Amino acid sequence: DQQVKQNSPSLSVQEGRISILNCDYTNSMFDYFLWYKKYPAEGPTFLISISSIKDKNEDGRFTVFLNKSAKHLSLHIVPSQPGDSAVYFCAALRELQGAQKLVFGQGTRLTINP
Amino acid sequence: NAGVMQNPRHLVRRRGQEARLRCSPMKGHSHVYWYRQLPEEGLKFMVYLQKENIIDESGMPKERFSAEFPKEGPSILRIQQVVRGDSAAYFCASSPGANYGYTFGSGTRLTVV
């Protein structure tokens, strides 16, 4: 049962343009949604998050949008830079017994072309 | 301030051997989470531990897998009698408490030959 889905395995964007990564979820009980960035041979690095009661959160070049009615969130990166090339994971968090259990999507490989 | 340290970075085991993966959380962090990433998939939750306690092991396979986080020393993920399907990247994360401040380690890549 895939509760968090990233339907695009890969995305290629020209440097300077906007990158839009998408994520869908099925469980309405999630408390937060997070985006992680992962380089090869490294662990995921937290990028940005959004509470389930918000619809937008912005941090520099990164903005996350949440559409609760559609159970959809997206990460916008603008302008895209070569260093943004990585695998991006969408994750949903639910607090259970005080634990912060993350449910991850399959990831989207973003390639920024010069 | 060192991050979450996992070792070894790479581990090769023959089928039937045991694999031990170690995770030292960040200083001051008493909560440890283990995740597994199979090829071409996202990370899947395995187990959540606090010092000397397993809080949630709902993602652990029922057999051959165990985890501990002793009072002293690193957290250990143990896989007995490894099979080819155990080949994956195993990531540990730690947090100072029940909040969403996860920090991941660089992972251990287990290859079963």
mmCIF file of N, CA, C and O in Angstrom, chain A residues 2 32 34 36 38 41-46 49 89 93 95-107, chain B residues 9 31 33 35 37 40-45 48 55-56 58 91 95 97-100 102 104-107 109:
data_model
loop_
_atom_site.group_PDB
_atom_site.id
_atom_site.type_symbol
_atom_site.label_atom_id
_atom_site.label_comp_id
_atom_site.label_asym_id
_atom_site.label_seq_id
_atom_site.Cartn_x
_atom_site.Cartn_y
_atom_site.Cartn_z
ATOM 1 N N GLN A 2 0.986 1.891 -1.169
ATOM 2 C CA GLN A 2 1.878 3.023 -1.320
ATOM 3 C C GLN A 2 1.125 4.274 -0.906
ATOM 4 O O GLN A 2 0.325 4.812 -1.674
ATOM 5 N N TYR A 32 2.535 16.394 8.832
ATOM 6 C CA TYR A 32 3.481 17.246 8.125
ATOM 7 C C TYR A 32 3.904 16.545 6.848
ATOM 8 O O TYR A 32 3.846 15.310 6.757
ATOM 9 N N LEU A 34 7.265 16.642 4.102
ATOM 10 C CA LEU A 34 8.638 17.098 4.017
ATOM 11 C C LEU A 34 9.236 16.719 2.667
ATOM 12 O O LEU A 34 8.823 15.739 2.045
ATOM 13 N N TYR A 36 13.021 15.871 0.988
ATOM 14 C CA TYR A 36 14.422 15.550 1.233
ATOM 15 C C TYR A 36 15.142 15.501 -0.101
ATOM 16 O O TYR A 36 14.585 15.107 -1.124
ATOM 17 N N LYS A 38 18.677 13.994 -1.933
ATOM 18 C CA LYS A 38 19.659 12.940 -1.700
ATOM 19 C C LYS A 38 20.648 12.876 -2.857
ATOM 20 O O LYS A 38 20.260 12.711 -4.019
ATOM 21 N N ALA A 41 25.345 8.024 -2.625
ATOM 22 C CA ALA A 41 26.229 7.591 -1.533
ATOM 23 C C ALA A 41 26.122 8.494 -0.298
ATOM 24 O O ALA A 41 27.012 8.473 0.565
ATOM 25 N N GLU A 42 25.056 9.278 -0.195
ATOM 26 C CA GLU A 42 24.845 10.082 1.001
ATOM 27 C C GLU A 42 23.444 9.823 1.532
ATOM 28 O O GLU A 42 22.575 9.315 0.827
ATOM 29 N N GLY A 43 23.219 10.207 2.791
ATOM 30 C CA GLY A 43 21.885 10.092 3.349
ATOM 31 C C GLY A 43 21.009 11.235 2.889
ATOM 32 O O GLY A 43 21.488 12.252 2.396
ATOM 33 N N PRO A 44 19.692 11.094 3.023
ATOM 34 C CA PRO A 44 18.783 12.188 2.668
ATOM 35 C C PRO A 44 19.029 13.401 3.550
ATOM 36 O O PRO A 44 19.302 13.278 4.746
ATOM 37 N N THR A 45 18.914 14.575 2.951
ATOM 38 C CA THR A 45 19.075 15.829 3.684
ATOM 39 C C THR A 45 17.762 16.583 3.644
ATOM 40 O O THR A 45 17.187 16.779 2.571
ATOM 41 N N PHE A 46 17.322 17.015 4.807
ATOM 42 C CA PHE A 46 16.057 17.750 4.885
ATOM 43 C C PHE A 46 16.148 19.055 4.108
ATOM 44 O O PHE A 46 17.140 19.788 4.199
ATOM 45 N N SER A 49 9.685 21.779 4.760
ATOM 46 C CA SER A 49 8.503 21.048 5.207
ATOM 47 C C SER A 49 7.291 21.969 5.195
ATOM 48 O O SER A 49 7.413 23.193 5.046
ATOM 49 N N PHE A 89 13.014 13.248 -2.484
ATOM 50 C CA PHE A 89 12.000 12.402 -1.880
ATOM 51 C C PHE A 89 10.964 13.263 -1.175
ATOM 52 O O PHE A 89 11.310 14.164 -0.395
ATOM 53 N N LEU A 93 4.669 12.704 7.388
ATOM 54 C CA LEU A 93 4.963 12.380 8.781
ATOM 55 C C LEU A 93 3.664 12.268 9.576
ATOM 56 O O LEU A 93 2.784 13.106 9.474
ATOM 57 N N GLU A 95 2.564 11.414 13.638
ATOM 58 C CA GLU A 95 3.009 11.174 15.005
ATOM 59 C C GLU A 95 2.208 10.057 15.619
ATOM 60 O O GLU A 95 0.994 10.120 15.720
ATOM 61 N N LEU A 96 2.915 9.004 16.003
ATOM 62 C CA LEU A 96 2.253 7.875 16.638
ATOM 63 C C LEU A 96 3.079 7.486 17.856
ATOM 64 O O LEU A 96 4.273 7.218 17.724
ATOM 65 N N GLN A 97 2.480 7.434 18.994
ATOM 66 C CA GLN A 97 3.179 7.069 20.234
ATOM 67 C C GLN A 97 4.416 7.946 20.433
ATOM 68 O O GLN A 97 5.446 7.484 20.883
ATOM 69 N N GLY A 98 4.310 9.226 20.051
ATOM 70 C CA GLY A 98 5.439 10.126 20.207
ATOM 71 C C GLY A 98 6.521 9.938 19.167
ATOM 72 O O GLY A 98 7.532 10.635 19.189
ATOM 73 N N ALA A 99 6.353 9.007 18.254
ATOM 74 C CA ALA A 99 7.375 8.746 17.250
ATOM 75 C C ALA A 99 7.072 9.515 15.982
ATOM 76 O O ALA A 99 5.924 9.682 15.610
ATOM 77 N N GLN A 100 8.126 9.983 15.341
ATOM 78 C CA GLN A 100 7.987 10.704 14.083
ATOM 79 C C GLN A 100 8.267 9.734 12.955
ATOM 80 O O GLN A 100 9.373 9.651 12.455
ATOM 81 N N LYS A 101 7.266 8.992 12.534
ATOM 82 C CA LYS A 101 7.459 7.990 11.502
ATOM 83 C C LYS A 101 7.230 8.619 10.145
ATOM 84 O O LYS A 101 6.174 9.206 9.894
ATOM 85 N N LEU A 102 8.235 8.526 9.278
ATOM 86 C CA LEU A 102 8.148 9.094 7.944
ATOM 87 C C LEU A 102 7.750 8.030 6.930
ATOM 88 O O LEU A 102 8.261 6.918 6.970
ATOM 89 N N VAL A 103 6.867 8.407 6.020
ATOM 90 C CA VAL A 103 6.510 7.542 4.898
ATOM 91 C C VAL A 103 7.018 8.231 3.638
ATOM 92 O O VAL A 103 6.605 9.355 3.333
ATOM 93 N N PHE A 104 7.903 7.576 2.905
ATOM 94 C CA PHE A 104 8.563 8.189 1.769
ATOM 95 C C PHE A 104 7.921 7.790 0.449
ATOM 96 O O PHE A 104 7.419 6.673 0.293
ATOM 97 N N GLY A 105 7.990 8.695 -0.511
ATOM 98 C CA GLY A 105 7.695 8.350 -1.891
ATOM 99 C C GLY A 105 8.903 7.670 -2.516
ATOM 100 O O GLY A 105 9.939 7.494 -1.875
ATOM 101 N N GLN A 106 8.752 7.307 -3.792
ATOM 102 C CA GLN A 106 9.805 6.542 -4.453
ATOM 103 C C GLN A 106 10.971 7.415 -4.909
ATOM 104 O O GLN A 106 12.036 6.905 -5.265
ATOM 105 N N GLY A 107 10.761 8.714 -4.939
ATOM 106 C CA GLY A 107 11.822 9.617 -5.348
ATOM 107 C C GLY A 107 11.691 10.046 -6.805
ATOM 108 O O GLY A 107 11.160 9.312 -7.649
ATOM 109 N N ARG B 9 30.434 1.674 5.760
ATOM 110 C CA ARG B 9 29.726 2.298 4.652
ATOM 111 C C ARG B 9 29.278 1.259 3.639
ATOM 112 O O ARG B 9 28.221 1.376 3.021
ATOM 113 N N HIS B 31 16.945 9.355 20.244
ATOM 114 C CA HIS B 31 15.958 8.628 19.440
ATOM 115 C C HIS B 31 16.615 8.205 18.130
ATOM 116 O O HIS B 31 17.233 9.028 17.453
ATOM 117 N N TYR B 33 16.137 5.940 14.436
ATOM 118 C CA TYR B 33 15.229 5.326 13.466
ATOM 119 C C TYR B 33 16.069 4.614 12.408
ATOM 120 O O TYR B 33 17.084 5.143 11.966
ATOM 121 N N TYR B 35 15.862 2.954 8.526
ATOM 122 C CA TYR B 35 15.108 2.873 7.281
ATOM 123 C C TYR B 35 15.893 2.027 6.287
ATOM 124 O O TYR B 35 17.124 1.965 6.339
ATOM 125 N N GLN B 37 16.334 1.210 2.065
ATOM 126 C CA GLN B 37 16.015 1.613 0.698
ATOM 127 C C GLN B 37 16.425 0.492 -0.249
ATOM 128 O O GLN B 37 17.616 0.243 -0.445
ATOM 129 N N GLU B 40 15.724 1.315 -6.560
ATOM 130 C CA GLU B 40 14.629 1.974 -7.281
ATOM 131 C C GLU B 40 13.391 2.224 -6.410
ATOM 132 O O GLU B 40 12.302 2.432 -6.928
ATOM 133 N N GLU B 41 13.558 2.213 -5.103
ATOM 134 C CA GLU B 41 12.416 2.484 -4.233
ATOM 135 C C GLU B 41 12.758 3.588 -3.249
ATOM 136 O O GLU B 41 13.908 3.988 -3.096
ATOM 137 N N GLY B 42 11.732 4.098 -2.595
ATOM 138 C CA GLY B 42 11.953 5.062 -1.528
ATOM 139 C C GLY B 42 12.379 4.375 -0.252
ATOM 140 O O GLY B 42 12.470 3.157 -0.170
ATOM 141 N N LEU B 43 12.645 5.166 0.763
ATOM 142 C CA LEU B 43 13.043 4.625 2.057
ATOM 143 C C LEU B 43 11.813 4.088 2.788
ATOM 144 O O LEU B 43 10.756 4.705 2.804
ATOM 145 N N LYS B 44 11.989 2.935 3.412
ATOM 146 C CA LYS B 44 10.890 2.313 4.156
ATOM 147 C C LYS B 44 11.271 2.230 5.629
ATOM 148 O O LYS B 44 12.338 1.720 5.983
ATOM 149 N N PHE B 45 10.367 2.667 6.487
ATOM 150 C CA PHE B 45 10.592 2.620 7.929
ATOM 151 C C PHE B 45 10.746 1.177 8.396
ATOM 152 O O PHE B 45 10.007 0.293 7.983
ATOM 153 N N TYR B 48 11.962 2.028 15.330
ATOM 154 C CA TYR B 48 12.242 3.236 16.092
ATOM 155 C C TYR B 48 12.650 2.815 17.502
ATOM 156 O O TYR B 48 11.945 2.047 18.155
ATOM 157 N N ILE B 55 10.583 1.080 20.494
ATOM 158 C CA ILE B 55 9.294 1.753 20.610
ATOM 159 C C ILE B 55 8.329 1.259 19.536
ATOM 160 O O ILE B 55 7.151 1.039 19.793
ATOM 161 N N ASP B 56 8.833 1.102 18.325
ATOM 162 C CA ASP B 56 7.974 0.707 17.208
ATOM 163 C C ASP B 56 8.813 -0.107 16.239
ATOM 164 O O ASP B 56 9.766 0.409 15.668
ATOM 165 N N SER B 58 7.264 -1.965 13.741
ATOM 166 C CA SER B 58 6.249 -2.422 12.796
ATOM 167 C C SER B 58 6.780 -2.619 11.377
ATOM 168 O O SER B 58 6.161 -3.321 10.583
ATOM 169 N N PHE B 91 19.628 3.083 6.195
ATOM 170 C CA PHE B 91 19.891 4.408 6.737
ATOM 171 C C PHE B 91 19.401 4.495 8.171
ATOM 172 O O PHE B 91 18.329 4.011 8.522
ATOM 173 N N SER B 95 17.143 11.823 16.350
ATOM 174 C CA SER B 95 16.526 13.086 16.727
ATOM 175 C C SER B 95 16.667 13.249 18.235
ATOM 176 O O SER B 95 16.835 12.268 18.962
ATOM 177 N N GLY B 97 14.425 14.217 20.285
ATOM 178 C CA GLY B 97 13.206 13.905 21.010
ATOM 179 C C GLY B 97 12.073 13.691 20.053
ATOM 180 O O GLY B 97 12.282 13.493 18.851
ATOM 181 N N ALA B 98 10.885 13.717 20.584
ATOM 182 C CA ALA B 98 9.711 13.452 19.767
ATOM 183 C C ALA B 98 9.329 14.697 18.973
ATOM 184 O O ALA B 98 8.338 15.334 19.230
ATOM 185 N N ASN B 99 10.138 15.047 17.996
ATOM 186 C CA ASN B 99 9.835 16.149 17.093
ATOM 187 C C ASN B 99 10.288 15.725 15.707
ATOM 188 O O ASN B 99 10.788 14.623 15.524
ATOM 189 N N TYR B 100 10.114 16.555 14.742
ATOM 190 C CA TYR B 100 10.412 16.097 13.385
ATOM 191 C C TYR B 100 11.801 16.470 12.916
ATOM 192 O O TYR B 100 12.065 16.533 11.748
ATOM 193 N N TYR B 102 14.629 15.086 12.179
ATOM 194 C CA TYR B 102 15.446 13.939 11.793
ATOM 195 C C TYR B 102 16.760 14.402 11.191
ATOM 196 O O TYR B 102 16.790 15.332 10.385
ATOM 197 N N PHE B 104 19.726 12.262 9.055
ATOM 198 C CA PHE B 104 20.104 10.953 8.535
ATOM 199 C C PHE B 104 21.617 10.790 8.464
ATOM 200 O O PHE B 104 22.358 11.753 8.228
ATOM 201 N N GLY B 105 22.050 9.557 8.640
ATOM 202 C CA GLY B 105 23.430 9.200 8.360
ATOM 203 C C GLY B 105 23.609 8.921 6.877
ATOM 204 O O GLY B 105 22.642 8.991 6.101
ATOM 205 N N SER B 106 24.829 8.614 6.486
ATOM 206 C CA SER B 106 25.137 8.375 5.072
ATOM 207 C C SER B 106 24.782 6.970 4.611
ATOM 208 O O SER B 106 24.869 6.673 3.422
ATOM 209 N N GLY B 107 24.400 6.124 5.529
ATOM 210 C CA GLY B 107 23.911 4.815 5.149
ATOM 211 C C GLY B 107 24.989 3.740 5.095
ATOM 212 O O GLY B 107 26.189 4.013 5.014
ATOM 213 N N ARG B 109 25.630 0.357 2.780
ATOM 214 C CA ARG B 109 25.157 -0.390 1.612
ATOM 215 C C ARG B 109 25.543 -1.854 1.788
ATOM 216 O O ARG B 109 26.723 -2.192 1.799
#
